[in-house]
Tab-separated table of C-alpha atoms in Angstrom:
chain	number	residue	atom	x	y	z
A	1	MET	CA	0.000	0.000	0.000
A	2	GLN	CA	2.813	2.401	0.912
A	3	GLN	CA	4.599	1.609	-2.351
A	4	LEU	CA	1.452	2.309	-4.376
A	5	PHE	CA	0.834	5.564	-2.486
A	6	ILE	CA	4.370	6.822	-3.161
A	7	ALA	CA	4.120	5.888	-6.831
A	8	LEU	CA	0.783	7.730	-7.213
A	9	VAL	CA	2.069	10.848	-5.465
A	10	LEU	CA	5.167	10.980	-7.647
A	11	LEU	CA	3.085	10.425	-10.750
A	12	VAL	CA	0.966	13.447	-9.835
A	13	LEU	CA	4.168	15.425	-9.281
A	14	GLY	CA	5.431	14.457	-12.710
A	15	VAL	CA	8.119	11.917	-11.894
A	16	ASN	CA	9.007	9.625	-14.811
A	17	ALA	CA	6.664	6.627	-14.852
A	18	ASN	CA	9.443	4.380	-16.162
A	19	ILE	CA	11.309	4.453	-12.855
A	20	HIS	CA	11.006	1.122	-11.052
A	21	PRO	CA	8.676	1.358	-8.011
A	22	ASP	CA	11.360	-0.131	-5.732
A	23	ILE	CA	13.717	2.723	-6.619
A	24	ILE	CA	11.013	5.283	-5.876
A	25	GLU	CA	10.185	3.611	-2.577
A	26	ASP	CA	13.807	3.162	-1.469
A	27	ALA	CA	14.508	6.812	-2.226
A	28	HIS	CA	11.777	7.818	0.243
A	29	LEU	CA	12.243	5.242	3.001
A	30	ASP	CA	14.565	6.051	5.918
A	31	SER	CA	17.213	3.648	7.209
A	32	LEU	CA	14.801	1.753	9.438
A	33	GLY	CA	12.188	1.557	6.691
A	34	LEU	CA	14.718	0.079	4.272
A	35	LEU	CA	15.709	-2.643	6.727
A	36	ARG	CA	12.095	-3.568	7.467
A	37	LYS	CA	11.126	-3.549	3.790
A	38	TYR	CA	13.678	-6.273	3.107
A	39	GLY	CA	12.626	-8.411	6.070
A	40	TYR	CA	15.221	-7.390	8.670
A	41	PRO	CA	14.338	-6.224	12.194
A	42	ALA	CA	15.151	-2.583	12.883
A	43	GLU	CA	15.250	-0.468	16.027
A	44	GLU	CA	15.981	3.179	16.743
A	45	HIS	CA	17.473	4.124	20.106
A	46	ILE	CA	17.660	7.825	20.990
A	47	ILE	CA	20.591	8.526	23.289
A	48	GLU	CA	21.587	11.812	24.881
A	49	THR	CA	25.264	12.726	24.809
A	50	ASP	CA	27.131	14.235	27.718
A	51	ASP	CA	26.650	17.679	26.145
A	52	GLY	CA	22.960	17.284	25.297
A	53	TYR	CA	22.805	16.144	21.660
A	54	LEU	CA	20.138	13.541	20.873
A	55	LEU	CA	21.552	10.845	18.608
A	56	GLY	CA	19.608	8.293	16.576
A	57	LEU	CA	21.400	4.987	17.098
A	58	HIS	CA	20.113	2.294	14.714
A	59	ARG	CA	20.129	-1.447	15.328
A	60	CYS	CA	19.592	-4.583	13.265
A	61	PRO	CA	19.618	-7.353	15.901
A	62	GLY	CA	19.043	-10.298	13.551
A	63	SER	CA	17.973	-11.458	10.129
A	64	PRO	CA	15.814	-14.111	8.451
A	65	ALA	CA	18.943	-16.291	8.337
A	66	SER	CA	19.988	-15.561	11.931
A	67	PRO	CA	17.067	-14.591	14.216
A	68	GLU	CA	17.539	-12.211	17.113
A	69	ALA	CA	19.077	-13.879	20.175
A	70	VAL	CA	20.849	-12.955	23.393
A	71	GLY	CA	24.630	-13.056	23.394
A	72	LYS	CA	25.365	-12.406	19.737
A	73	PRO	CA	28.683	-10.693	18.939
A	74	VAL	CA	28.171	-6.951	18.670
A	75	VAL	CA	29.505	-4.668	15.944
A	76	LEU	CA	29.185	-0.887	15.609
A	77	LEU	CA	29.298	0.647	12.107
A	78	GLN	CA	30.185	4.351	11.920
A	79	HIS	CA	29.605	6.378	8.740
A	80	GLY	CA	31.717	8.958	6.964
A	81	MET	CA	31.435	12.705	6.351
A	82	LEU	CA	28.000	13.991	5.273
A	83	SER	CA	26.625	10.474	5.616
A	84	SER	CA	24.473	8.388	7.935
A	85	SER	CA	23.586	4.828	8.849
A	86	ALA	CA	21.951	4.587	5.396
A	87	ASP	CA	25.401	4.142	3.812
A	88	TYR	CA	25.500	0.619	5.217
A	89	ILE	CA	21.897	-0.164	4.178
A	90	LEU	CA	20.752	1.551	0.993
A	91	MET	CA	22.373	-0.735	-1.616
A	92	GLY	CA	20.147	-3.612	-0.517
A	93	PRO	CA	20.472	-7.132	0.917
A	94	GLN	CA	22.771	-8.441	-1.831
A	95	THR	CA	25.353	-5.688	-1.359
A	96	SER	CA	25.214	-3.637	1.844
A	97	LEU	CA	27.288	-4.539	4.885
A	98	VAL	CA	24.553	-4.507	7.527
A	99	TYR	CA	22.686	-7.384	5.843
A	100	MET	CA	25.850	-9.440	5.439
A	101	LEU	CA	26.788	-9.041	9.101
A	102	ALA	CA	23.252	-9.707	10.355
A	103	ASP	CA	23.078	-12.889	8.246
A	104	ALA	CA	26.452	-13.940	9.693
A	105	GLY	CA	25.078	-13.780	13.244
A	106	TYR	CA	26.036	-10.287	14.390
A	107	ASP	CA	24.009	-7.846	16.447
A	108	VAL	CA	24.610	-4.812	14.228
A	109	TRP	CA	24.450	-1.238	15.499
A	110	MET	CA	24.873	1.845	13.307
A	111	GLY	CA	25.840	5.225	14.685
A	112	ASN	CA	24.651	8.606	13.451
A	113	ALA	CA	26.938	11.524	14.237
A	114	ARG	CA	25.518	14.739	15.650
A	115	GLY	CA	24.106	16.982	12.967
A	116	ASN	CA	22.992	14.406	10.419
A	117	ARG	CA	19.315	13.772	9.603
A	118	TYR	CA	18.911	11.189	12.393
A	119	SER	CA	20.797	13.156	15.078
A	120	ASN	CA	19.573	16.679	14.497
A	121	ARG	CA	18.199	17.586	17.929
A	122	HIS	CA	19.540	18.859	21.244
A	123	ARG	CA	18.117	18.981	24.737
A	124	SER	CA	18.091	22.809	24.753
A	125	ARG	CA	19.664	24.202	21.542
A	126	ASN	CA	17.711	25.031	18.396
A	127	ASN	CA	19.220	23.348	15.341
A	128	GLU	CA	18.971	26.578	13.337
A	129	THR	CA	21.391	28.409	15.645
A	130	GLN	CA	25.164	28.698	15.440
A	131	GLN	CA	25.433	27.314	18.966
A	132	PHE	CA	23.939	24.000	17.870
A	133	TRP	CA	26.483	23.636	15.039
A	134	ASP	CA	29.519	24.614	17.097
A	135	PHE	CA	31.295	21.278	16.684
A	136	SER	CA	33.669	19.464	14.362
A	137	TRP	CA	34.521	15.778	14.117
A	138	HIS	CA	36.484	16.237	17.332
A	139	GLU	CA	33.238	16.221	19.311
A	140	VAL	CA	31.903	13.268	17.314
A	141	GLY	CA	34.983	11.285	18.329
A	142	SER	CA	35.468	12.535	21.865
A	143	ILE	CA	31.775	12.526	22.903
A	144	ASP	CA	29.363	10.846	20.455
A	145	VAL	CA	31.150	7.572	19.759
A	146	PRO	CA	32.100	6.879	23.413
A	147	ASN	CA	28.494	7.543	24.444
A	148	MET	CA	27.273	5.150	21.720
A	149	ILE	CA	29.645	2.411	22.864
A	150	ASP	CA	28.627	2.779	26.508
A	151	TYR	CA	24.951	2.576	25.579
A	152	ILE	CA	25.347	-0.417	23.258
A	153	LEU	CA	27.314	-2.450	25.785
A	154	ALA	CA	24.813	-1.617	28.533
A	155	GLN	CA	21.922	-2.701	26.280
A	156	THR	CA	23.525	-5.936	25.140
A	157	GLY	CA	25.241	-6.912	28.383
A	158	GLN	CA	28.515	-7.372	26.503
A	159	GLN	CA	31.938	-6.287	27.730
A	160	GLN	CA	33.325	-5.431	24.290
A	161	LEU	CA	32.253	-4.785	20.713
A	162	GLN	CA	33.906	-4.678	17.319
A	163	TYR	CA	34.126	-1.407	15.441
A	164	VAL	CA	33.891	-0.745	11.698
A	165	GLY	CA	34.373	2.794	10.435
A	166	HIS	CA	34.444	4.332	6.988
A	167	SER	CA	36.325	7.559	6.214
A	168	GLN	CA	35.360	10.051	8.969
A	169	GLY	CA	34.122	7.017	10.891
A	170	THR	CA	37.809	6.101	11.215
A	171	THR	CA	38.912	9.672	11.983
A	172	VAL	CA	36.613	9.867	14.986
A	173	PHE	CA	37.967	6.530	16.258
A	174	TRP	CA	41.504	7.946	16.417
A	175	VAL	CA	40.106	10.967	18.256
A	176	MET	CA	38.224	8.822	20.777
A	177	MET	CA	41.225	6.672	21.611
A	178	SER	CA	43.572	9.648	21.807
A	179	GLU	CA	41.276	11.506	24.189
A	180	HIS	CA	39.886	8.501	26.109
A	181	PRO	CA	42.292	5.522	25.929
A	182	TYR	CA	40.017	3.681	28.389
A	183	TYR	CA	37.909	2.669	25.356
A	184	ASN	CA	40.661	0.347	24.166
A	185	ARG	CA	39.226	-2.043	26.768
A	186	ARG	CA	35.787	-1.809	25.209
A	187	VAL	CA	36.797	-2.403	21.573
A	188	LYS	CA	37.782	-5.965	20.721
A	189	SER	CA	39.037	-5.029	17.258
A	190	ALA	CA	38.797	-1.992	14.953
A	191	HIS	CA	38.315	-2.361	11.189
A	192	MET	CA	38.965	0.814	9.222
A	193	LEU	CA	37.663	1.289	5.669
A	194	ALA	CA	39.437	4.089	3.771
A	195	PRO	CA	41.220	5.172	6.973
A	196	ALA	CA	41.395	8.959	7.177
A	197	ALA	CA	43.794	10.973	9.301
A	198	TYR	CA	46.553	12.535	7.224
A	199	MET	CA	45.553	14.068	3.892
A	200	HIS	CA	48.916	15.132	2.468
A	201	HIS	CA	48.304	13.413	-0.872
A	202	THR	CA	44.625	14.141	-1.450
A	203	ARG	CA	43.658	14.434	-5.119
A	204	SER	CA	40.127	15.732	-4.572
A	205	PRO	CA	39.762	19.191	-6.181
A	206	TYR	CA	37.179	20.097	-3.540
A	207	VAL	CA	39.489	19.322	-0.621
A	208	ILE	CA	42.463	20.995	-2.297
A	209	PHE	CA	40.363	24.116	-2.913
A	210	LEU	CA	39.136	24.120	0.691
A	211	ALA	CA	42.683	23.787	2.057
A	212	THR	CA	44.066	26.434	-0.305
A	213	PHE	CA	41.367	29.003	0.414
A	214	LEU	CA	40.658	27.842	3.954
A	215	TYR	CA	40.481	31.205	5.699
A	216	THR	CA	38.563	32.833	2.841
A	217	THR	CA	36.063	29.955	2.909
A	218	GLU	CA	35.677	30.168	6.674
A	219	LEU	CA	35.093	33.929	6.550
A	220	MET	CA	32.641	33.576	3.668
A	221	LEU	CA	30.595	30.958	5.530
A	222	GLN	CA	30.486	33.207	8.593
A	223	MET	CA	29.340	36.188	6.515
A	224	MET	CA	26.625	34.053	4.915
A	225	GLY	CA	25.512	32.772	8.313
A	226	THR	CA	25.971	29.196	7.076
A	227	HIS	CA	26.787	26.885	9.974
A	228	TYR	CA	25.909	23.564	8.373
A	229	PHE	CA	25.327	21.560	5.215
A	230	ALA	CA	21.704	20.467	5.058
A	231	PRO	CA	20.567	16.923	4.288
A	232	THR	CA	18.656	16.142	1.123
A	233	ASN	CA	15.045	17.273	1.041
A	234	GLU	CA	12.025	16.280	-1.045
A	235	MET	CA	13.073	18.550	-3.904
A	236	ASP	CA	16.511	16.889	-4.008
A	237	ILE	CA	14.905	13.439	-4.024
A	238	GLN	CA	12.621	14.426	-6.890
A	239	GLY	CA	15.574	15.804	-8.823
A	240	GLY	CA	17.563	12.606	-8.317
A	241	LEU	CA	14.679	10.464	-9.485
A	242	GLU	CA	14.191	12.592	-12.597
A	243	GLN	CA	17.823	13.108	-13.587
A	244	CYS	CA	19.562	9.917	-12.430
A	245	HIS	CA	17.193	7.060	-13.297
A	246	ASP	CA	17.987	4.419	-15.910
A	247	GLY	CA	17.326	5.883	-19.336
A	248	ALA	CA	17.774	9.515	-18.269
A	249	PRO	CA	19.834	11.358	-20.928
A	250	ASN	CA	22.339	12.763	-18.425
A	251	GLN	CA	22.403	9.916	-15.911
A	252	GLN	CA	26.196	9.667	-15.924
A	253	MET	CA	26.456	13.316	-14.848
A	254	CYS	CA	24.942	12.233	-11.509
A	255	THR	CA	28.290	10.620	-10.633
A	256	ILE	CA	30.524	13.640	-11.275
A	257	ASN	CA	30.417	15.263	-7.823
A	258	THR	CA	31.092	11.935	-6.129
A	259	PHE	CA	33.962	11.153	-8.493
A	260	LEU	CA	35.561	14.579	-7.962
A	261	ILE	CA	35.598	13.882	-4.232
A	262	ALA	CA	36.258	10.138	-4.129
A	263	GLY	CA	38.061	9.224	-7.366
A	264	PHE	CA	36.763	8.000	-10.740
A	265	ASN	CA	35.537	4.415	-11.120
A	266	THR	CA	32.626	3.842	-13.492
A	267	GLN	CA	33.098	0.046	-13.321
A	268	GLU	CA	31.657	-0.196	-9.821
A	269	VAL	CA	28.798	2.298	-10.099
A	270	ASN	CA	25.343	0.775	-9.782
A	271	PHE	CA	23.658	3.318	-12.055
A	272	THR	CA	20.181	1.951	-11.297
A	273	MET	CA	20.666	2.855	-7.633
A	274	LEU	CA	21.869	6.426	-8.226
A	275	PRO	CA	18.472	7.984	-7.343
A	276	VAL	CA	18.522	6.096	-4.026
A	277	ILE	CA	22.084	7.159	-3.246
A	278	HIS	CA	21.249	10.785	-4.009
A	279	ALA	CA	18.123	10.603	-1.855
A	280	HIS	CA	20.097	9.559	1.231
A	281	SER	CA	23.324	11.483	0.714
A	282	PRO	CA	24.292	14.060	1.808
A	283	ALA	CA	22.747	13.508	5.222
A	284	GLY	CA	23.993	16.727	6.847
A	285	ALA	CA	27.062	17.937	8.757
A	286	SER	CA	28.447	21.049	10.383
A	287	ALA	CA	30.573	23.496	8.404
A	288	MET	CA	33.245	23.081	11.082
A	289	GLN	CA	33.631	19.407	10.169
A	290	MET	CA	34.567	20.390	6.621
A	291	ILE	CA	36.858	23.167	7.808
A	292	HIS	CA	38.609	20.803	10.247
A	293	HIS	CA	39.514	18.495	7.338
A	294	GLY	CA	40.740	21.534	5.418
A	295	GLN	CA	42.911	22.516	8.386
A	296	THR	CA	44.397	19.017	8.529
A	297	THR	CA	45.218	19.110	4.817
A	298	ARG	CA	46.763	22.582	5.043
A	299	SER	CA	48.776	22.095	8.254
A	300	ARG	CA	49.782	18.488	7.483
A	301	ILE	CA	49.238	17.807	11.202
A	302	PHE	CA	46.507	15.622	12.709
A	303	ARG	CA	45.338	17.788	15.589
A	304	ARG	CA	42.352	19.398	17.259
A	305	TYR	CA	40.335	22.201	15.669
A	306	ASP	CA	42.224	25.464	15.140
A	307	HIS	CA	40.089	28.325	16.477
A	308	GLY	CA	42.821	30.928	16.063
A	309	ILE	CA	45.514	31.952	18.532
A	310	ALA	CA	43.273	33.868	20.959
A	311	ILE	CA	40.647	31.158	21.371
A	312	ASN	CA	43.252	28.378	21.250
A	313	ASN	CA	44.971	29.959	24.249
A	314	ILE	CA	41.674	29.952	26.132
A	315	ARG	CA	40.548	26.436	25.110
A	316	TYR	CA	43.873	24.642	24.949
A	317	GLY	CA	46.224	26.791	27.037
A	318	GLN	CA	48.520	27.175	24.016
A	319	PRO	CA	48.461	29.083	20.702
A	320	THR	CA	48.235	25.988	18.475
A	321	PRO	CA	45.849	23.018	18.759
A	322	PRO	CA	47.187	19.890	20.520
A	323	ARG	CA	48.084	16.923	18.334
A	324	TYR	CA	46.150	13.692	18.671
A	325	ASP	CA	48.172	10.904	20.245
A	326	PHE	CA	48.193	7.799	18.055
A	327	SER	CA	50.175	5.876	20.685
A	328	ASN	CA	46.938	5.668	22.684
A	329	VAL	CA	45.249	3.584	19.949
A	330	GLN	CA	46.012	0.175	21.458
A	331	ALA	CA	43.023	-1.856	20.212
A	332	PRO	CA	43.889	-4.386	17.463
A	333	THR	CA	43.535	-2.398	14.243
A	334	PHE	CA	42.880	-3.499	10.654
A	335	LEU	CA	43.314	-1.067	7.753
A	336	TYR	CA	41.532	-1.560	4.414
A	337	HIS	CA	42.486	0.875	1.661
A	338	SER	CA	42.646	1.316	-2.108
A	339	THR	CA	44.936	2.725	-4.767
A	340	ASN	CA	42.423	5.126	-6.340
A	341	ASP	CA	41.144	6.704	-3.124
A	342	TRP	CA	41.422	10.476	-3.597
A	343	LEU	CA	40.804	11.187	0.117
A	344	ALA	CA	42.718	8.393	1.892
A	345	ALA	CA	45.667	8.041	-0.461
A	346	PRO	CA	47.971	5.004	-0.084
A	347	GLU	CA	50.884	7.228	0.986
A	348	ASP	CA	48.797	8.774	3.770
A	349	VAL	CA	47.502	5.382	4.909
A	350	GLU	CA	51.108	4.173	5.122
A	351	LEU	CA	52.063	7.200	7.220
A	352	LEU	CA	49.135	6.440	9.508
A	353	ARG	CA	50.103	2.766	9.716
A	354	GLN	CA	53.590	3.689	10.860
A	355	GLU	CA	52.198	5.743	13.744
A	356	LEU	CA	49.593	3.270	14.975
A	357	PRO	CA	51.052	0.894	17.597
A	358	ASN	CA	48.881	-2.197	17.077
A	359	VAL	CA	48.076	-2.706	13.375
A	360	HIS	CA	47.306	-6.392	12.817
A	361	LYS	CA	46.708	-6.159	9.084
A	362	THR	CA	46.779	-3.809	6.112
A	363	TYR	CA	44.622	-4.871	3.159
A	364	LEU	CA	44.799	-3.252	-0.282
A	365	VAL	CA	41.634	-3.789	-2.354
A	366	ARG	CA	42.571	-5.718	-5.483
A	367	MET	CA	41.069	-3.297	-7.990
A	368	ARG	CA	43.185	-0.324	-8.984
A	369	GLU	CA	40.131	1.814	-9.771
A	370	PHE	CA	38.383	1.228	-6.389
A	371	ASN	CA	37.618	4.667	-4.915
A	372	HIS	CA	36.683	6.222	-1.583
A	373	MET	CA	32.924	5.653	-1.839
A	374	ASP	CA	33.251	2.190	-3.358
A	375	PHE	CA	33.850	0.982	0.207
A	376	VAL	CA	30.099	1.325	0.792
A	377	TRP	CA	28.432	1.614	-2.654
A	378	ALA	CA	30.410	-0.518	-5.148
A	379	ILE	CA	28.578	-3.220	-7.110
A	380	ASN	CA	31.144	-5.888	-6.165
A	381	VAL	CA	32.099	-4.572	-2.750
A	382	ARG	CA	31.320	-7.938	-1.122
A	383	SER	CA	33.776	-9.955	-3.187
A	384	LEU	CA	36.348	-7.170	-3.353
A	385	LEU	CA	36.282	-6.232	0.342
A	386	TYR	CA	33.500	-7.445	2.632
A	387	ASP	CA	34.375	-11.147	2.409
A	388	GLU	CA	37.831	-10.240	3.705
A	389	LEU	CA	36.376	-7.938	6.353
A	390	LEU	CA	33.921	-10.562	7.605
A	391	ALA	CA	36.664	-13.185	7.860
A	392	ASP	CA	38.771	-10.751	9.914
A	393	LEU	CA	35.826	-9.882	12.164
A	394	GLN	CA	35.035	-13.548	12.799
A	395	ALA	CA	38.678	-14.401	13.478
A	396	ASN	CA	38.849	-11.650	16.083
A	397	ALA	CA	35.371	-11.918	17.607
């Protein structure tokens, strides 16, 4: 009934009738709706962080192949920049990681960082104010992720969980362990997809532009009163359905922005799913998160947010931001990277590997064209990466 209703509404609005109803429906369903549509149990848990943000923590506790049960191994999936839990869900049961892990017997939890569409509320701050958006990925790592882990372990009765992060989902892990090394006891193993810390060798024109014109960009955003990047809305979804569906004259143009950020790889693009991808991404983030990455690229130092000398002296007791301490990352760590990643370049991953004290494995995806977003959206991501990831998770459960 819901599928028919959506199709009729979009028909009235003028959306191309040749678009498959499943694509239309998946573009409009949220993360929980997608899981339930394909027969997987789904839960949303709202947790309050230590500083008052209300986070939507999503859970898939079982699957048709492995029903919900007490005592299952627990895994937390953390998304990248401008993304959400949907990254691990939207490509469907034959591709996305959450289904694979649930079928393999895991109790799967998916975090949503403050500021995205599922974590866009605060106990007392209005999400249209600058005060609400006064955070970078430092706060996601130092506050959000530790609070998620505490909640998940309390709910499941487990002592430890396994962690999987993609892109910024890895960045915030380094932050958490640097700031709160206690959490090494709570993480059995950490599996990092496109691990992001240093960005000396980025090839993304967007990131290079941001780093080059960092202070101009920051001033311009302040003058415009822009504190955040909004998630997709209904107009964006309609546009994606119209412009990116199979048979659309300019469908391939729908990949350009992603390629200019992540690296070009047409081989692994599921063009049919482009309207669904564009409906769920971007999912929202603060401007400070973007600027923090620009600062890292420009300074070539992995450190806390640079507020300027005056505020740094007040916040940090010194004129420059403190560096993050990689020696505190003691949990067994697995790095999965690719040659054609324009954000987590092989040279930068190697630099990171040298600084981490407990790397158990470094895995290079065996496709030269594999890019930054292929880690979650590629057609053959299971055979190219997830089979290896699952074997490592099971060996270290």
